[in-house]
Coordinates of C-alpha atoms in Angstrom, one line a residue:
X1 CA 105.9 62.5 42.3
X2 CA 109.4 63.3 42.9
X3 CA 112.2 61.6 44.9
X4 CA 111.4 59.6 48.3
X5 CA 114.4 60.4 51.1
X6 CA 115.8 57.0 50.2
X7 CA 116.7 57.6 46.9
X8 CA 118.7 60.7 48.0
X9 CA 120.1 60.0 51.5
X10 CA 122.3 56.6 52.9
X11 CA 121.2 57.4 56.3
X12 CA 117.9 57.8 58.1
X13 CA 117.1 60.8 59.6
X14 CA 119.5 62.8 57.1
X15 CA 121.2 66.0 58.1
X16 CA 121.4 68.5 55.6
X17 CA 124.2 71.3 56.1
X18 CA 123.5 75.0 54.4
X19 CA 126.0 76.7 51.7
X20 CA 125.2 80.4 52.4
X21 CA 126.4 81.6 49.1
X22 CA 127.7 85.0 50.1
X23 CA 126.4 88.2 48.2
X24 CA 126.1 87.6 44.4
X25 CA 126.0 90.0 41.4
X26 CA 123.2 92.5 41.3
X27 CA 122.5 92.0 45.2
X28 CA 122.8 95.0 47.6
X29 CA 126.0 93.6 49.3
X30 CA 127.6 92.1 46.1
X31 CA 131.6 93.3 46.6
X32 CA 133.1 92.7 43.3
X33 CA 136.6 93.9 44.6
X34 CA 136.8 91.6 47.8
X35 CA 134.3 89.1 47.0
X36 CA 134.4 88.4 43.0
X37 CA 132.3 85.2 41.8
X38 CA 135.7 83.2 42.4
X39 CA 136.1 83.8 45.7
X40 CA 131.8 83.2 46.6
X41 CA 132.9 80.1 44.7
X42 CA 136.0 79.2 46.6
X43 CA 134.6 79.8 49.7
X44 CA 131.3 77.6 49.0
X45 CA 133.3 74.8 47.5
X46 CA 135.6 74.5 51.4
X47 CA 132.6 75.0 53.5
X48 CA 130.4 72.1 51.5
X49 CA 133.7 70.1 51.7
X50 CA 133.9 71.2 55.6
X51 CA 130.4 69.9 55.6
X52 CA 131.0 66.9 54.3
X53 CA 134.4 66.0 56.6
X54 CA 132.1 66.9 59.4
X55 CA 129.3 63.9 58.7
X56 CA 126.5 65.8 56.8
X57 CA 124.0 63.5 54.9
X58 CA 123.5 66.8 52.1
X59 CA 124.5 70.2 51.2
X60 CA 121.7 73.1 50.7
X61 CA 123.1 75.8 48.6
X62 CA 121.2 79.1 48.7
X63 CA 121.3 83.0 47.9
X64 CA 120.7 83.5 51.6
X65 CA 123.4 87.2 51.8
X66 CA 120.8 88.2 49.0
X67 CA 119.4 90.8 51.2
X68 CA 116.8 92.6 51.0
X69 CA 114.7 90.2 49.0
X70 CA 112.7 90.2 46.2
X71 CA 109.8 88.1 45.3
X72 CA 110.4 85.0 43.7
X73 CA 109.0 86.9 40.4
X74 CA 111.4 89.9 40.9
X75 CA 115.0 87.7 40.6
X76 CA 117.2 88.3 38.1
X77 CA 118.5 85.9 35.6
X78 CA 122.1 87.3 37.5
X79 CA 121.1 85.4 40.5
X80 CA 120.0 82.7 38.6
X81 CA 123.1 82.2 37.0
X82 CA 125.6 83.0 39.6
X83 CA 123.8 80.2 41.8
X84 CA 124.2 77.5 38.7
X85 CA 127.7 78.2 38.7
X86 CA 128.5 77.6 42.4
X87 CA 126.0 74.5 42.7
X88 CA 127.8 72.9 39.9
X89 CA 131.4 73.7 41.5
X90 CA 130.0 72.3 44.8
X91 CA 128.5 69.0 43.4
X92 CA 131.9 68.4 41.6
X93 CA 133.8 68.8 45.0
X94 CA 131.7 66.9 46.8
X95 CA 130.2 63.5 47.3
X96 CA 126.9 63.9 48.9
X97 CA 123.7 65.2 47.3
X98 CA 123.0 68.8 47.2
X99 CA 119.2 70.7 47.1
X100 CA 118.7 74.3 46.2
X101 CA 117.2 77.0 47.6
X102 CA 116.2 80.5 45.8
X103 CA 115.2 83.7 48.3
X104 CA 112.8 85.0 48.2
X105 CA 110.0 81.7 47.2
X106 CA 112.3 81.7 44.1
X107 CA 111.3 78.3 43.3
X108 CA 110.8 78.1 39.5
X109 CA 114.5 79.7 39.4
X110 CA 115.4 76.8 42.1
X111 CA 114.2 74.5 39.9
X112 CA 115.6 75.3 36.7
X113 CA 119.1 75.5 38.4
X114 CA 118.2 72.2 40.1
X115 CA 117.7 70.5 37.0
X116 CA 120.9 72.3 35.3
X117 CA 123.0 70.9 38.2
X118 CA 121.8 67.8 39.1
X119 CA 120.5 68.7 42.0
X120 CA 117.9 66.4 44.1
X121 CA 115.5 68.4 45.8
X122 CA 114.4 72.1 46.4
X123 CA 113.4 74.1 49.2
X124 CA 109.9 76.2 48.8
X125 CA 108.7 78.7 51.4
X126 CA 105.5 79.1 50.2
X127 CA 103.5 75.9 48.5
X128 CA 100.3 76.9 49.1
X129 CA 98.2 79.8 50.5
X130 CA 100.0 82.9 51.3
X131 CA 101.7 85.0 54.0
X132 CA 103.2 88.3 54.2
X133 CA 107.0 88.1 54.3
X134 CA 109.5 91.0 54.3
X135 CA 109.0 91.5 50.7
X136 CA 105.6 91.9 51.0
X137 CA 102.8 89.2 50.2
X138 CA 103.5 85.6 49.4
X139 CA 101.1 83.5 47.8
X140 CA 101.7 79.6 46.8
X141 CA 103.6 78.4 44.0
X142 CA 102.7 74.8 44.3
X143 CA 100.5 74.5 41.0
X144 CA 102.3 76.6 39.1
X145 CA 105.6 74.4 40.2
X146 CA 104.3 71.2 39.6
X147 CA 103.8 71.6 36.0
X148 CA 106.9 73.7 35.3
X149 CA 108.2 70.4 36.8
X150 CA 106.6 68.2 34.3
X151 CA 107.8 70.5 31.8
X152 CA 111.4 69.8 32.3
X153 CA 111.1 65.9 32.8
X154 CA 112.2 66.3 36.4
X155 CA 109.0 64.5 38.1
X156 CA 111.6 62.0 39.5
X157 CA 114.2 63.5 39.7
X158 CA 113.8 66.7 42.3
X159 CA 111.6 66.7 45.5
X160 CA 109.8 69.4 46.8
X161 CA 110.8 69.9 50.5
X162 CA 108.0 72.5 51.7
X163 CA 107.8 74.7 54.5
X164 CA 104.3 75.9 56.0
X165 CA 104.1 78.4 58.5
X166 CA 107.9 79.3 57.7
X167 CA 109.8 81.6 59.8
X168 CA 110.1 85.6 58.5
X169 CA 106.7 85.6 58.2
X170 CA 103.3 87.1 59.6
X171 CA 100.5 84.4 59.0
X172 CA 97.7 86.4 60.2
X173 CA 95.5 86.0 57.5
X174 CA 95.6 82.0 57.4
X175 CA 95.1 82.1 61.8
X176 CA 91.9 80.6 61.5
X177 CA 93.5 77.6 60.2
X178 CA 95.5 75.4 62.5
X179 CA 98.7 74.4 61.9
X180 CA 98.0 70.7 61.0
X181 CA 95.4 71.6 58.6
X182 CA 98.2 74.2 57.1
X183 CA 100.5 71.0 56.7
X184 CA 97.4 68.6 55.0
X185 CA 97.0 71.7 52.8
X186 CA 100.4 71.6 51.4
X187 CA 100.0 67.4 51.0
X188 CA 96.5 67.8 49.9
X189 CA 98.5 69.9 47.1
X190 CA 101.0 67.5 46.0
X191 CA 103.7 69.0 49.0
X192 CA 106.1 65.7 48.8
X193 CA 108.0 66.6 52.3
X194 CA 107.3 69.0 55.1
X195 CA 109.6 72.1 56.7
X196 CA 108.6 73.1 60.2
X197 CA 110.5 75.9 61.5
X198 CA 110.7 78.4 64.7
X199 CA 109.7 81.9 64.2
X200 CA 113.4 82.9 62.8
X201 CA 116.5 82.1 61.7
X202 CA 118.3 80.1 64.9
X203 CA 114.9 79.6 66.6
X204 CA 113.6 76.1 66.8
X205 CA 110.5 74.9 66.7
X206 CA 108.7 73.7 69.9
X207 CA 108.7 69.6 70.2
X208 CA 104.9 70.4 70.4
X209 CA 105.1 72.2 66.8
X210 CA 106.8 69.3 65.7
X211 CA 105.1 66.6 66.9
X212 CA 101.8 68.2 65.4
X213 CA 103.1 68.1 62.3
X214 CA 104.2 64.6 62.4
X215 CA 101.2 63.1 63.4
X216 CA 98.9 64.5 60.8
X217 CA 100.8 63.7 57.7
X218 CA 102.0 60.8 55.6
X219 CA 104.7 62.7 53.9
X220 CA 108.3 63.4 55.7
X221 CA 108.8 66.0 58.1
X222 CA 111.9 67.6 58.1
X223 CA 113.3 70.5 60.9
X224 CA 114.2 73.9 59.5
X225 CA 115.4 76.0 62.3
X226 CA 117.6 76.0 65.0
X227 CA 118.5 72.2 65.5
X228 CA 121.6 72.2 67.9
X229 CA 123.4 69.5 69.5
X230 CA 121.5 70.0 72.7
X231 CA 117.8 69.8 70.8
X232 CA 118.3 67.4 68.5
X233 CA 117.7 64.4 70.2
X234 CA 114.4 65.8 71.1
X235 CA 113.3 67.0 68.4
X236 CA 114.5 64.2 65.9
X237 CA 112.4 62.1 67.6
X238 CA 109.1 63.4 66.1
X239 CA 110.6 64.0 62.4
X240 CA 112.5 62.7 59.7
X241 CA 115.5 64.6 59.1
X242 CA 116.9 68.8 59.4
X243 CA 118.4 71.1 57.6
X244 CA 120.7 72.6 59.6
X245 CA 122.8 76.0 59.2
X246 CA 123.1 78.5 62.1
X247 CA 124.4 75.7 64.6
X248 CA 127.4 74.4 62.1
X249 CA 128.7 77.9 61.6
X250 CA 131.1 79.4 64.5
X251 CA 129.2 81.3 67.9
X252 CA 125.9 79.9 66.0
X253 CA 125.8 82.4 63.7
X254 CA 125.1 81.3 60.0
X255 CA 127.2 85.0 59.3
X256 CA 130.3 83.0 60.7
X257 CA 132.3 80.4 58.8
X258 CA 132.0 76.5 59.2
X259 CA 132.9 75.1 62.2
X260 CA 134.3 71.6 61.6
X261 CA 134.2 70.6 65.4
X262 CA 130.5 71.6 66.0
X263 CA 129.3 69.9 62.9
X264 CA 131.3 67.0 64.3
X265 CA 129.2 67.5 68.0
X266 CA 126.2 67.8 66.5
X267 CA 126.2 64.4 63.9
X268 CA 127.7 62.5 67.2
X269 CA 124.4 63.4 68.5
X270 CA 122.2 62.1 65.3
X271 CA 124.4 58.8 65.5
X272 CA 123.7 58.4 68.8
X273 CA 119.9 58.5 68.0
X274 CA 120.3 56.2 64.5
X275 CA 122.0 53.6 66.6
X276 CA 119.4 53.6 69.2
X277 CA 121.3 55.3 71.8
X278 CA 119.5 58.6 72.1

């Protein structure tokens, strides 16, 4: 068992802002002349610290300009490298705990960089069962993830934050399972917090979607997808904390740079709800 949210976070309900690491070597869009490593360094080192200025509880770092993905057994020890070296630049520049997350399901590389780094928890897309994602079929890592885990000596010291249902996705062939036997299959399987997300990237889930989730497991439920300062309080209600990147960026675009001022807005909002105003 890995990390409960009070070991990480200060604050209930914790916020979690997104690094979007742009292009790294050996991805499609990597621009070695006007992008080198220093400068996806630089740039990920002022927007966690923009982050942090602005309230956030924790910093997610993550490949996300990787496009198009690759299966989490198709990354390149490039990726996996280039990732270590930003996290540990971030986390030495910064005073709130960071998590890691590897495109595409790249959690054992997540994990090994999230032990490397110091790093407290990792995202997984896909703990258990499968969907089809742009990259093709996606089947759960959970088991194998769990012992490469024990193998490092990290059972307390990373937590598995895991999506089901994720956004990007078709999940066509698990329809004739609902959506709260979905989430008691990732706990069933050791799953030590929950990700519910909208359909895509900026899309929130329904207060419905969220509230089913809630109520039909003992494990945290965190948002994934397109919290704003106008939905939070509604949707914070029924979970335990979001990660949070799209609204924090400028026009709500996670493409755009940090905006201080609207990751100001939006933790006015969560304080508002933590002191029993909202």
């Amino acid at each position: 068992m890995g990390q409960d949210l009070k070991s990480i976070f200060t604050h209930q309900k914790p916020i979690i802002g997104m690094v979007h690491l742009r292009p790294l070597p050996g991805s499609p869009m990597y621009d070695k002349k006007n992008m080198c490593m220093e400068r996806i360094i630089d740039t990920a080192v002022k927007e966690a610290q923009l982050l942090e200025e602005g309230g956030v509880d924790g910093l997610q770092i993550e490949n996300i300009w990787d496009y198009p993905y690759v299966k989490g057994e198709d990354i390149g020890d490039e990726t996996v490298a280039a990732m270590t070296a930003a996290a540990v630049n971030v986390k030495q520049n910064v005073k709130i705990p960071i998590g890691i997350n590897c495109h595409l399901n790249g959690a054992e590389q997540a994990l090994a960089i999230a032990v490397a780094v110091g790093a407290r928890w990792i995202r997984v897309f896909e703990w258990v069962n499968a969907y089809v994602s742009h990259a093709g079929i996606l089947e759960g890592v959970g088991g194998k993830l769990s012992r490469y885990r024990t193998a490092l000596g990290a059972r307390d010291d990373v937590l598995f934050l895991c999506d089901v249902n994720v956004k990007h996705g078709s999940h066509f062939i698990i329809s004739d399972r609902t959506l709260a036997e979905q989430a008691n299959d990732a706990v069933t399987e050791g799953a030590e917090a929950l990700i519910v997300t909208g359909f895509e990237t900026g899309i929130a889930p329904t207060p419905e979607k969220v509230r089913e989730f809630s109520e039909h497991v003992d494990v945290p439920v965190f948002l994934g997808s397109g919290t704003t300062s106008e939905n939070v309080q509604e949707l914070l209600k029924y979970s335990d904390g979001a990660i949070v990147g799209s609204y924090f960026k400028e026009d709500n675009s996670w493409k755009k740079p940090v905006s201080l001022e609207r990751t100001r807005r939006f933790m006015d909002e969560v304080w508002s709800i933590r002191n029993g105003k909202g």
